[in-house]
Coordinates of C-alpha atoms in Angstrom, one line a residue:
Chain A
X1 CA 117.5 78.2 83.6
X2 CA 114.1 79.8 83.4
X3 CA 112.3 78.2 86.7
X4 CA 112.6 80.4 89.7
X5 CA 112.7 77.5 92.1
X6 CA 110.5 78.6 95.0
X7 CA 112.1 75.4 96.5
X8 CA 115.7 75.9 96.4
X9 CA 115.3 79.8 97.2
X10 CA 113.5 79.3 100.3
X11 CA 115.7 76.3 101.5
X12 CA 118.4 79.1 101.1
X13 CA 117.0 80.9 103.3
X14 CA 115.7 78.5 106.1
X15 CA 119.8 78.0 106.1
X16 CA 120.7 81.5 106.6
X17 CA 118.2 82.1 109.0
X18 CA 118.7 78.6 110.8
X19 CA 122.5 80.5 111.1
X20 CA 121.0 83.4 112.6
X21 CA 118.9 81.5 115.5
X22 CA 122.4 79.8 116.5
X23 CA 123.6 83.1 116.5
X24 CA 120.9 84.7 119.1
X25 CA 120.6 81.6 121.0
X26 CA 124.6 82.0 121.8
X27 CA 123.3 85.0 122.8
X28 CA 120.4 83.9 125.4
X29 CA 117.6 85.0 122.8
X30 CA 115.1 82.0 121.8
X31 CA 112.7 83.1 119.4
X32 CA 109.6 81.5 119.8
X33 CA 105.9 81.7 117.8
X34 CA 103.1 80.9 119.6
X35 CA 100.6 78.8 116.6
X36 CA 96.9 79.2 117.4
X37 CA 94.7 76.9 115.8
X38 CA 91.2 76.9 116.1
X39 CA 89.0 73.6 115.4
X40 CA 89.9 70.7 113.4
X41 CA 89.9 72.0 110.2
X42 CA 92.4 69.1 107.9
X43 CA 93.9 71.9 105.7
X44 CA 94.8 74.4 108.4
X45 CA 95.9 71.1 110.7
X46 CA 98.7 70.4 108.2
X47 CA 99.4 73.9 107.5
X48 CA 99.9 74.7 111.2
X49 CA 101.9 71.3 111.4
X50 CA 104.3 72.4 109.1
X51 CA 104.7 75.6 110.2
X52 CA 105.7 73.9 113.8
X53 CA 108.4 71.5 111.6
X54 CA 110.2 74.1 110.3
X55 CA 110.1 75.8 113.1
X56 CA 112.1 72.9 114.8
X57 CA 114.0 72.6 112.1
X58 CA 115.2 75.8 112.5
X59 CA 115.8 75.6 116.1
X60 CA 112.7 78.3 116.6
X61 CA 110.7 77.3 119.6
X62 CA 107.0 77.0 118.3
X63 CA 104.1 76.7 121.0
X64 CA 100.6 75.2 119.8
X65 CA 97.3 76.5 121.2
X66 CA 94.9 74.1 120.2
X67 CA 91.3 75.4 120.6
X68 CA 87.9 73.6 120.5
X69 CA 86.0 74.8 117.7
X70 CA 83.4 76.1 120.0
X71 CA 85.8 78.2 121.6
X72 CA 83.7 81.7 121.9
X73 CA 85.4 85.4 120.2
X74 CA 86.2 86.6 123.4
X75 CA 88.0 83.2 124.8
X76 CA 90.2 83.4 121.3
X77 CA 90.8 87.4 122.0
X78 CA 91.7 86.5 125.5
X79 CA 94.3 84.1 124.3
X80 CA 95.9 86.8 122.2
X81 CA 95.8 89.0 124.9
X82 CA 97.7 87.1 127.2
X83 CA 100.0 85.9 123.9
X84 CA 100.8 89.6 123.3
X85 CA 102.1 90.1 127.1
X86 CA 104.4 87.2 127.3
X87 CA 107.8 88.3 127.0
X88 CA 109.0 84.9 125.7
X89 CA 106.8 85.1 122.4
X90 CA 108.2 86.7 119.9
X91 CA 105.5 86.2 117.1
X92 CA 101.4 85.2 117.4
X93 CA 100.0 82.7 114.0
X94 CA 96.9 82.4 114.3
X95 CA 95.9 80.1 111.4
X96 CA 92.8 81.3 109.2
X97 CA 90.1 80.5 108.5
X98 CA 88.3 80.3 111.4
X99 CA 85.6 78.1 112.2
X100 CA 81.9 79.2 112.7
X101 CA 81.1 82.8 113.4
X102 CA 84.1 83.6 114.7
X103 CA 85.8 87.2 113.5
X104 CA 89.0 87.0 111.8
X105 CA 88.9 90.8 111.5
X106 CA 88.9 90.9 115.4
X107 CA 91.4 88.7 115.7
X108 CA 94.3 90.3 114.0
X109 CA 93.3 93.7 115.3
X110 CA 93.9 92.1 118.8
X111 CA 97.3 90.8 117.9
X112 CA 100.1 93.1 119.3
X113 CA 101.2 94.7 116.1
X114 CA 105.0 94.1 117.3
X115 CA 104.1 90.5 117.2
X116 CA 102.1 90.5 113.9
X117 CA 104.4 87.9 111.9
X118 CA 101.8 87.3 109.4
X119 CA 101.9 91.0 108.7
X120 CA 98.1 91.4 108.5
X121 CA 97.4 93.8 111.1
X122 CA 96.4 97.3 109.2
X123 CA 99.3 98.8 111.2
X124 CA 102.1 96.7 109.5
X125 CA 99.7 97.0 106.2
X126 CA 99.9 100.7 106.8
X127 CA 104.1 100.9 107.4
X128 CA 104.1 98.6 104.0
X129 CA 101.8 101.4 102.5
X130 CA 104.1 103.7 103.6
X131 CA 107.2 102.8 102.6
X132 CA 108.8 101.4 106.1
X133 CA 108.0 98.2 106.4
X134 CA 108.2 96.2 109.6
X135 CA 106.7 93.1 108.9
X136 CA 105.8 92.2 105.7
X137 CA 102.9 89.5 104.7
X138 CA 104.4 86.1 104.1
X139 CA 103.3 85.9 100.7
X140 CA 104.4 89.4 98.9
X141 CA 107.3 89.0 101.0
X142 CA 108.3 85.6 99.5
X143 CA 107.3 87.0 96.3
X144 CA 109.7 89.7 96.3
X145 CA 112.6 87.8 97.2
X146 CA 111.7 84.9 94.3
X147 CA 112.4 88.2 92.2
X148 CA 115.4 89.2 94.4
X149 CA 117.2 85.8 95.0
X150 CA 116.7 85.0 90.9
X151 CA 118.6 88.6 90.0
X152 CA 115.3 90.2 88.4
X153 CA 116.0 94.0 88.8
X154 CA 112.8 95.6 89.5
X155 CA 113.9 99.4 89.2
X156 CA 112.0 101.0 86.2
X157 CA 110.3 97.8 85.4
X158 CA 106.7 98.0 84.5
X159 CA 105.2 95.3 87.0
X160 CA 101.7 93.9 86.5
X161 CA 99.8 92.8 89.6
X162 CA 96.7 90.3 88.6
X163 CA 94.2 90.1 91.8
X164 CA 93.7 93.2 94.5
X165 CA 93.8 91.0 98.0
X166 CA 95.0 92.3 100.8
X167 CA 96.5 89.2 101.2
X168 CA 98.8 89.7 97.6
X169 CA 97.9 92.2 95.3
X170 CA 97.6 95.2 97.2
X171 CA 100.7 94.8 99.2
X172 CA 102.6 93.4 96.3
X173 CA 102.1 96.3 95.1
X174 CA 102.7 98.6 97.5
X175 CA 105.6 97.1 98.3
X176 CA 107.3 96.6 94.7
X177 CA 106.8 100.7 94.0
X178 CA 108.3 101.6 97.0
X179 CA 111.8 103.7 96.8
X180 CA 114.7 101.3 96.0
X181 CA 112.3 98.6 94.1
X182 CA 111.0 101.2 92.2
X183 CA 108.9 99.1 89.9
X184 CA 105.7 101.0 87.8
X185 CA 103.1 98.6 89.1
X186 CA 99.4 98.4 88.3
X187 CA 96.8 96.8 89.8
X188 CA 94.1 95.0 87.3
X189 CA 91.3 92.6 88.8
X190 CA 87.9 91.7 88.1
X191 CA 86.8 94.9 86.7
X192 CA 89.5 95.9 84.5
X193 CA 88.6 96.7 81.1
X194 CA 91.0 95.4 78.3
X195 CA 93.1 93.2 80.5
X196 CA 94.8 91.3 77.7
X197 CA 95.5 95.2 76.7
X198 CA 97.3 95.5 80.5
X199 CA 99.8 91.8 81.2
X200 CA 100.6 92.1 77.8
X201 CA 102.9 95.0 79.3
X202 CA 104.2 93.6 81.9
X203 CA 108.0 93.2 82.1
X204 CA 107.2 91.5 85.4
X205 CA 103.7 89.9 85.4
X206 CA 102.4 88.5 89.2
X207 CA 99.2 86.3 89.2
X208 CA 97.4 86.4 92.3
X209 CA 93.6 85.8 91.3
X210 CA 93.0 82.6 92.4
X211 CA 91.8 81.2 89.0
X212 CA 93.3 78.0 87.5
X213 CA 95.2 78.8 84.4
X214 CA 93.4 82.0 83.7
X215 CA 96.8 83.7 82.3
X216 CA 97.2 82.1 78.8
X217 CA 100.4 82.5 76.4
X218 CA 98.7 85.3 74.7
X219 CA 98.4 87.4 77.5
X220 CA 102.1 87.2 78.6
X221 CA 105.1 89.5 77.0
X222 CA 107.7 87.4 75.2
X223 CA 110.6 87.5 78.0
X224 CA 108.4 88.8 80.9
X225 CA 109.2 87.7 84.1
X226 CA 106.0 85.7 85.8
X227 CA 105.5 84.6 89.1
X228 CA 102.4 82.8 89.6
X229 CA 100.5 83.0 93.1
X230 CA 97.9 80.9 92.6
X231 CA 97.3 77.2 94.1
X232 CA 94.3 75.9 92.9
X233 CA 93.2 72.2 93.1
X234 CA 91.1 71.2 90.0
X235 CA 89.4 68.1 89.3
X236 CA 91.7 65.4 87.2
X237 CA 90.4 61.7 86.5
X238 CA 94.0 61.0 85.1
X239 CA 95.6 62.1 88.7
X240 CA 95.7 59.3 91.6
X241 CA 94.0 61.9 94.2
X242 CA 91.2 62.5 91.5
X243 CA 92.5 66.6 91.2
X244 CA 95.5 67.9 90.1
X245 CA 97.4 71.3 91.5
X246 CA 97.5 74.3 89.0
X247 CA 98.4 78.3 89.7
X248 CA 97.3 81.2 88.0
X249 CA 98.8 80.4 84.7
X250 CA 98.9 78.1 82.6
X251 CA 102.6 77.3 82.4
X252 CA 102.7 75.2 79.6
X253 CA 101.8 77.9 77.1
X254 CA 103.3 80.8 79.4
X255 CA 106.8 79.0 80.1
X256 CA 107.9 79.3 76.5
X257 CA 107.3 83.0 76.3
X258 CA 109.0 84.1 79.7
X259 CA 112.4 84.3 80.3
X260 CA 111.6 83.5 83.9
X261 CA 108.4 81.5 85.1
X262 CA 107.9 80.1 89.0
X263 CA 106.2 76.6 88.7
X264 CA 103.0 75.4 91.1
X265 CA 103.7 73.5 93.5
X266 CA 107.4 74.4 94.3
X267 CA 107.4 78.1 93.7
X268 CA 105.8 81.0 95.7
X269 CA 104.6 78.0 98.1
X270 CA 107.0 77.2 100.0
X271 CA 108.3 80.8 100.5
X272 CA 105.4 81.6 102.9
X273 CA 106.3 79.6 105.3
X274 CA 110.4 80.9 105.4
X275 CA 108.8 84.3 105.5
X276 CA 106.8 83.4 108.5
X277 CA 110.2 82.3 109.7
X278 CA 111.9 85.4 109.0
X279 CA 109.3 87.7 110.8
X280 CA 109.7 85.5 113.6
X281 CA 113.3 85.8 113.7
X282 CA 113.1 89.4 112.8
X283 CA 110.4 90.2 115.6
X284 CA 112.6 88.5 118.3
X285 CA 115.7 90.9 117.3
X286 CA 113.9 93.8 117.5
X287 CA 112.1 92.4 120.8
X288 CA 115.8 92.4 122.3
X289 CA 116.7 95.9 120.9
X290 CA 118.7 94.4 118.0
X291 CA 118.1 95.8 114.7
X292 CA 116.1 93.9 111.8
X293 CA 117.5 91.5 110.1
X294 CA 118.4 92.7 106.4
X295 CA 118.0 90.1 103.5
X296 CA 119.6 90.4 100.4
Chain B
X1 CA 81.9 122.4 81.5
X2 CA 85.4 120.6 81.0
X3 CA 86.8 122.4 84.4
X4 CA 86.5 120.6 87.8
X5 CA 85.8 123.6 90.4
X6 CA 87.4 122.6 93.7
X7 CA 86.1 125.9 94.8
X8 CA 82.6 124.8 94.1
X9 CA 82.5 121.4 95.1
X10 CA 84.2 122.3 98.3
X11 CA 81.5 124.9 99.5
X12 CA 79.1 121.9 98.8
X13 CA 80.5 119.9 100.9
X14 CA 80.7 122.9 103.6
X15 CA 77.2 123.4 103.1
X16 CA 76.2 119.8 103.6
X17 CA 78.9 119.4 106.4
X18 CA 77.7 122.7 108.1
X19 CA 74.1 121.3 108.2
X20 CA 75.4 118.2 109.6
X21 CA 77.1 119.8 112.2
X22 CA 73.8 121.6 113.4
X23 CA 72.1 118.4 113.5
X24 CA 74.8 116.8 115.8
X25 CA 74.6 119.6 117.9
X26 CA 70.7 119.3 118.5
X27 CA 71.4 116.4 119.8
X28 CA 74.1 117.9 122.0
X29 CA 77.3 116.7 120.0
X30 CA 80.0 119.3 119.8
X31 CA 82.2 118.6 116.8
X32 CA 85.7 119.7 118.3
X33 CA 89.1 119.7 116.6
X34 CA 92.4 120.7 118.3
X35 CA 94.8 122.5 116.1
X36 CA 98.6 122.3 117.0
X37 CA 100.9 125.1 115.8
X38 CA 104.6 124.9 116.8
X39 CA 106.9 128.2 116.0
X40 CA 106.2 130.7 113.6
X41 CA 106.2 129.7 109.4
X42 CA 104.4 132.2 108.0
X43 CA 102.8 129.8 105.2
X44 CA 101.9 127.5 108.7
X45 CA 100.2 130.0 110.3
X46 CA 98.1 131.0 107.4
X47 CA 97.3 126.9 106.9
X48 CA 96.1 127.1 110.6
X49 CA 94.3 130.2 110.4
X50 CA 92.4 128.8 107.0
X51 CA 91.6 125.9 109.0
X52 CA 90.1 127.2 112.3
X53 CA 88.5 130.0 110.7
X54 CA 86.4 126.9 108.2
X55 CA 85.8 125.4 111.7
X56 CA 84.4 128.3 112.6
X57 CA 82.6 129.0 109.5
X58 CA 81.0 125.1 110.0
X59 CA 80.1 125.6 113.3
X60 CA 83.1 122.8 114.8
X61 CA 84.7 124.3 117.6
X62 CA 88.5 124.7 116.8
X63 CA 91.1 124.8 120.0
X64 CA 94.2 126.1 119.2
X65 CA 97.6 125.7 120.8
X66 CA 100.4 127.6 119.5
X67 CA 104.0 126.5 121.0
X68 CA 107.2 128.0 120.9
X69 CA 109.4 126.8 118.4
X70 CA 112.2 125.9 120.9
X71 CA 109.4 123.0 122.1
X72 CA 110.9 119.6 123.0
X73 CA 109.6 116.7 121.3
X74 CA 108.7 114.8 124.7
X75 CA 106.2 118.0 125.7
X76 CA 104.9 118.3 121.6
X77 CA 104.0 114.4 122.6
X78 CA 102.7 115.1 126.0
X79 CA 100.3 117.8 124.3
X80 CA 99.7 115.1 121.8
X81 CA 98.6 112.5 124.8
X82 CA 96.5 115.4 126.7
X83 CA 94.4 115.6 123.4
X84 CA 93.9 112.0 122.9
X85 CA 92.5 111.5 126.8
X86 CA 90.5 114.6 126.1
X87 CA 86.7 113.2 125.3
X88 CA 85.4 116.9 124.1
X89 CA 88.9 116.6 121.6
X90 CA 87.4 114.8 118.8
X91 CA 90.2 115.3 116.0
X92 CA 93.8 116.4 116.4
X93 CA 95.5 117.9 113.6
X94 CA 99.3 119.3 114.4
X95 CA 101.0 121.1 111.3
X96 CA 103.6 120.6 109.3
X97 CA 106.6 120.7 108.9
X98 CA 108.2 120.9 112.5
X99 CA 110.6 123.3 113.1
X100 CA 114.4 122.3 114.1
X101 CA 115.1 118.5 115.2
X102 CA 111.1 117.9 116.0
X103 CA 110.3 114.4 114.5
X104 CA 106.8 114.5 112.9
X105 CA 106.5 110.6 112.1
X106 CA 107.0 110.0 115.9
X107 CA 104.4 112.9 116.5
X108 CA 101.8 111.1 113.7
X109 CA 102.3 107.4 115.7
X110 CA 101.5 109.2 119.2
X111 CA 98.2 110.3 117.4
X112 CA 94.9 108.1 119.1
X113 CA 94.6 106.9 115.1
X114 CA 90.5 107.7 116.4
X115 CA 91.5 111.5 116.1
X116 CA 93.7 111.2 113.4
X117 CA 91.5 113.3 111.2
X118 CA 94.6 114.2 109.3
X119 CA 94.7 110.6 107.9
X120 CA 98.1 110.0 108.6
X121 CA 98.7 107.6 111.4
X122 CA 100.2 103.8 109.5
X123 CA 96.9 102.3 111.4
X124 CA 94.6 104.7 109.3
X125 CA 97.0 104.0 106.0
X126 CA 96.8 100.7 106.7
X127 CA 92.9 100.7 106.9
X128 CA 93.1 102.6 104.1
X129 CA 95.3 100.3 101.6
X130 CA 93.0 97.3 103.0
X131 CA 90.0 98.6 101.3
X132 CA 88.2 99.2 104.6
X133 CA 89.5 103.1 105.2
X134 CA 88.1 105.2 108.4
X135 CA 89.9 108.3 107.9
X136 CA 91.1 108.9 104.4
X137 CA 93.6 111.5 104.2
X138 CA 92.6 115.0 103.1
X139 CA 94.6 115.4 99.6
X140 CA 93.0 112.2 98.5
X141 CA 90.0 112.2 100.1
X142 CA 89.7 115.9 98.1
X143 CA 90.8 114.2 94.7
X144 CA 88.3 110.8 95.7
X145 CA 85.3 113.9 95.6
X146 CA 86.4 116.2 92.5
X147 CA 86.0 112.8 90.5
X148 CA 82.6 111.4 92.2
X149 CA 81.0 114.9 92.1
X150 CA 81.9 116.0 88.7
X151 CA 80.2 112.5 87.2
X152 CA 83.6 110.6 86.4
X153 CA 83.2 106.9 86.9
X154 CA 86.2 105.2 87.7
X155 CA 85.0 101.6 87.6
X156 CA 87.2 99.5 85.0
X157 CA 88.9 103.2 84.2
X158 CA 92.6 102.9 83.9
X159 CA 94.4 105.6 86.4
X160 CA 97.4 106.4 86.0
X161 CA 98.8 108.5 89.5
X162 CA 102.4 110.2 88.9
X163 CA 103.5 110.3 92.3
X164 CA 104.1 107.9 94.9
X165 CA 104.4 109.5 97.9
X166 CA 102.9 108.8 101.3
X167 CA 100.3 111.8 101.3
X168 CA 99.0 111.4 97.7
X169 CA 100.0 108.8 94.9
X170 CA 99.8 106.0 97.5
X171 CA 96.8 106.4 99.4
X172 CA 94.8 107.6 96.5
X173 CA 95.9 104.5 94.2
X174 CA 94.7 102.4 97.2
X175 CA 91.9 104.2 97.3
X176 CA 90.7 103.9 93.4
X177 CA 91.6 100.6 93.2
X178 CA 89.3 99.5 95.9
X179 CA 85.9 97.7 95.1
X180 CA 83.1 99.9 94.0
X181 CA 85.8 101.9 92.8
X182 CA 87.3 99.8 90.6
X183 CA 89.7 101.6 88.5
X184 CA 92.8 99.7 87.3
X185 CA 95.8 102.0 88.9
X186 CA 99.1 102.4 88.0
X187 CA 101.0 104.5 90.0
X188 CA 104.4 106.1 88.3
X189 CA 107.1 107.8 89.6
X190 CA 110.8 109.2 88.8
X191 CA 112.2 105.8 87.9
X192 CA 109.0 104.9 85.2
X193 CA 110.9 104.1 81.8
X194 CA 108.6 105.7 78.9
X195 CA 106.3 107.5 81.4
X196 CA 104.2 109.2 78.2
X197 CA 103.3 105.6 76.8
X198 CA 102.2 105.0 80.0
X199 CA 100.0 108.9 81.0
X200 CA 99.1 108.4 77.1
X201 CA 97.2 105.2 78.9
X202 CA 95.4 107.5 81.3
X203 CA 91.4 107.8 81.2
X204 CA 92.2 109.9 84.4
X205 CA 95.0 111.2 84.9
X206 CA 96.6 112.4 88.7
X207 CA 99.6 114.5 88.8
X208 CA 101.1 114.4 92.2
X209 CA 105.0 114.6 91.1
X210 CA 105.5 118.9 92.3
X211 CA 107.2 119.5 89.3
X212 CA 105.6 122.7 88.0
X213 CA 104.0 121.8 83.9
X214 CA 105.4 118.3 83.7
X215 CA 102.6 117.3 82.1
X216 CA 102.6 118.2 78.9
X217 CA 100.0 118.2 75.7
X218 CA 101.9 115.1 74.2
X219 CA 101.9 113.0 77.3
X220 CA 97.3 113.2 77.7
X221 CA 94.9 111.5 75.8
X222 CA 92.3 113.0 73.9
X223 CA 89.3 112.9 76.5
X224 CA 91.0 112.0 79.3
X225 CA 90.1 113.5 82.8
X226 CA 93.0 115.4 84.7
X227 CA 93.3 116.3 88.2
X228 CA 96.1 118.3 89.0
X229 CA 97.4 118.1 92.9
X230 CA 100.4 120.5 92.4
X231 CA 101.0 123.3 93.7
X232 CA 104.0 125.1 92.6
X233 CA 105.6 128.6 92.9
X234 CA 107.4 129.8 90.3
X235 CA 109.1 133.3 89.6
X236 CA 107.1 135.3 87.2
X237 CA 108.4 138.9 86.8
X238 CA 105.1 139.9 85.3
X239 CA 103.1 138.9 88.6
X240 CA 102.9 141.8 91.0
X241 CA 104.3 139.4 93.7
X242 CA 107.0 138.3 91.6
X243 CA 105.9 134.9 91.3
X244 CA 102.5 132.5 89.9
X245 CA 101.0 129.7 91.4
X246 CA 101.1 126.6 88.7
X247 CA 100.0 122.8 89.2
X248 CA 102.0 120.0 88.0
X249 CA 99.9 120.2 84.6
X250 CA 100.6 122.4 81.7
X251 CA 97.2 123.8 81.7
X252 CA 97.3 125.6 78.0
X253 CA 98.2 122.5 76.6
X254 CA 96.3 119.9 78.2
X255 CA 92.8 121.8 78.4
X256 CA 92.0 121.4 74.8
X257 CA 92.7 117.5 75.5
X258 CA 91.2 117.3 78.4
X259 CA 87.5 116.1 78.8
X260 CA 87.5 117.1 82.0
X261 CA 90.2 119.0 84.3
X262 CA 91.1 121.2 87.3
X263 CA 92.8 124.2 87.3
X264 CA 95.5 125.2 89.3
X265 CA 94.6 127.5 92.3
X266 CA 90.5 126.4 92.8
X267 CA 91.0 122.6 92.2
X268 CA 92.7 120.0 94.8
X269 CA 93.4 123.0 96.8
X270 CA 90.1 124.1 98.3
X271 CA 89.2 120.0 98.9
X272 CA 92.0 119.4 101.4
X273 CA 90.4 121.8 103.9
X274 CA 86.9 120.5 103.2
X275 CA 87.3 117.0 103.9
X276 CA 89.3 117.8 107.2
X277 CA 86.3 119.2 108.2
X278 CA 84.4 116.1 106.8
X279 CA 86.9 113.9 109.1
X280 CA 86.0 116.1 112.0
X281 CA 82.7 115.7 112.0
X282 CA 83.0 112.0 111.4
X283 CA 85.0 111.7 114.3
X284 CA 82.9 113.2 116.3
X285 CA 80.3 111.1 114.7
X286 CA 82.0 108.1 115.4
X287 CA 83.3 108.5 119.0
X288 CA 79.3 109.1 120.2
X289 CA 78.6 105.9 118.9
X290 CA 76.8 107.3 115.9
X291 CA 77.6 105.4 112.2
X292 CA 80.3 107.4 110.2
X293 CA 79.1 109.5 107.5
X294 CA 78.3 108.3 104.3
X295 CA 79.5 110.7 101.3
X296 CA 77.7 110.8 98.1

């Protein structure tokens, strides 16, 4: 079966970690995210609302902070501030982007970095860097365990990384060449010269650039590994909704060559959110002086 | 010229930095580091002296505080704390290694990451692999200027950094990679399959493994820049001191190849000192509410 079902792999683990909350709460601990949403935007609204179902699902307690959109930097900050110093939250969301001139930058350095489930504060970036990862972005993270979950060894594998965001690329990287994973990875983008040259390479090839169907078969290894990033809407007359959703590849030229391909939607998708889970889970063991979780 | 002078491009920066310095002080800005020496390594206390005598040399006051080697960890971190509620303190650098049981990754984290002119602190890695660094760590930071000041572009360059370790393959393949920069980066290690085919790759190549001459004549491409961060003793009964000083490059054989390269002492070497003076003064820069420096 070539298709890394993001799907099935992160149902798995909503399970397992649905095990572990029953587990803490026999034990009196409740983990709980506090979700911060600013304004009314419909994308983040969803987001934020499924974020808050699987929560429940899980038996997580999620608490909603629903702000005005003209709520002012230093109202926000103030919120996190008082987020960070209660000792029943376990992890702060705070769903991006923000409206209006408001400073996302700010915003994540205010979160407590013990309480930074989304992994974006430069601390956690920096423990990544470094090799000791606390919490690890929900993306990369649920990128590395689509490779995990689906047996594809990593160790001495060369691993091509399309797309240098902090958000993906960068800690992808960082955290596929760290001791253990020991992958070769590079790091191509915008300005790499011969590119074709580079993911033709790759043993394990990860598209995170953001543009629809940019990795054609000709680019891709025959029986690389490829785990497409991307979620891109792009305009369809022939779809009901007008646009259709596409990654970073273009799977039907890509999916005969690899021996493993994840699909869009249903792939890297819905790992972020059981990522987001995880952290949350994870921050409220270490919170209670219980050691992380470990994941297969 | 195909050699990269680390000697000469560090007493440039001295030169500039020195100027600097006089400037800052006009205006009645003192740059200040504290050095932080516990027991007695002989190779420790020569870093030390090297570095408060280029303080000296530079005009930055340099404080030094030599402890026993039978220090506690809790009064290394209470010095530590002293420094960073100390306004005239503007950088703190403690050497390593420790002697004995003292933990030096607890001794980094208790670092103000607003002194950490060392670089080292996860906030100042993390800063650093988000493309937005404030201190850059030294090794690096050195290796960042050899390249810039010798004329080699990296933009669209493929790198290829042997080494992944926290204080030079990582943060200097974060740093490369970053816009502006632009290189394509692949950072390799003791687990790479077919390491040549991938150095072969190498426009510039960074050796940061300390294995003394890895790098061989076969594994560099004709033209390609080298920078050689070893620094390795080996026995040599013909040197009076019974042993040489060699990089992790076999010099006689990749010279000829080499467009550009640096030797092995007088390259990386001379940098690291430089740009912790660079750090210092930006420090001190920084925390009077001046803009940090801007390096050509």
């Amino acid at each position: 079966m070539p298709i890394i079902s993001g799907k099935e792999i992160s149902a798995q683990i909503r399970e397992e970690l649905k095990s572990e909350v029953e587990d803490l709460k026999s034990h009196g601990i409740h983990p709980c995210l506090a979700v911060v949403l600013v304004g009314k935007d419909p994308a983040s609204e969803i987001y934020v609302r499924n974020k808050k179902r699987t929560c429940e699902k899980l038996g997580i307690r999620s608490i909603g902070y629903d702000l005005n959109e003209d709520t002012t930097q230093e109202k926000l900050e103030d919120l996190i501030q008082t987020l960070n110093r209660d000792s029943q939250v376990n992890g702060i969301l705070c769903q991006f982007p923000l409206p209006g001139d408001l400073n996302e930058e700010y915003v994540i350095l205010k979160i407590a970095p013990d309480k930074d489930v989304d992994g974006l504060h430069p601390m956690n970036a920096g423990l990544l860097a470094m090799g000791r990862p606390k919490f690890i972005s929900c993306t990369p993270f649920g990128v590395l365990q689509l490779l995990k979950r689906s047996k594809c060894d990593t160790r001495g594998k060369h691993v091509v990384v399309l797309g240098r965001s902090n958000l993906v690329g960068r800690p992808v990287s960082a955290l596929l060449s760290q001791k253990g994973l020991d992958a070769t990875v590079t790091v191509c983008h915008s300005r790499t010269q011969n590119l074709k040259e580079m993911t033709k390479q790759a043993d394990i090839l990860i598209a995170a650039i953001g543009k629809p169907e940019f990795v054609t078969g000709d680019m891709v290894k025959e029986g690389a590994v490829v785990i497409d990033v991307g979620t891109n809407r792009v305009d369809d007359a022939n779809h009901p909704k007008g646009y259709r959703l596409c990654g970073d590849v273009l799977f039907a030229e890509v999916e005969p060559k690899a021996s493993k391909i994840t699909p869009v939607p249903g792939g890297v998708g819905p790992m972020t959110i059981a990522m987001l889970m995880y952290n949350t889970v994870n921050a409220a063991r270490i919170q209670n002086g219980l050691g992380p979780l470990t994941t297969s």
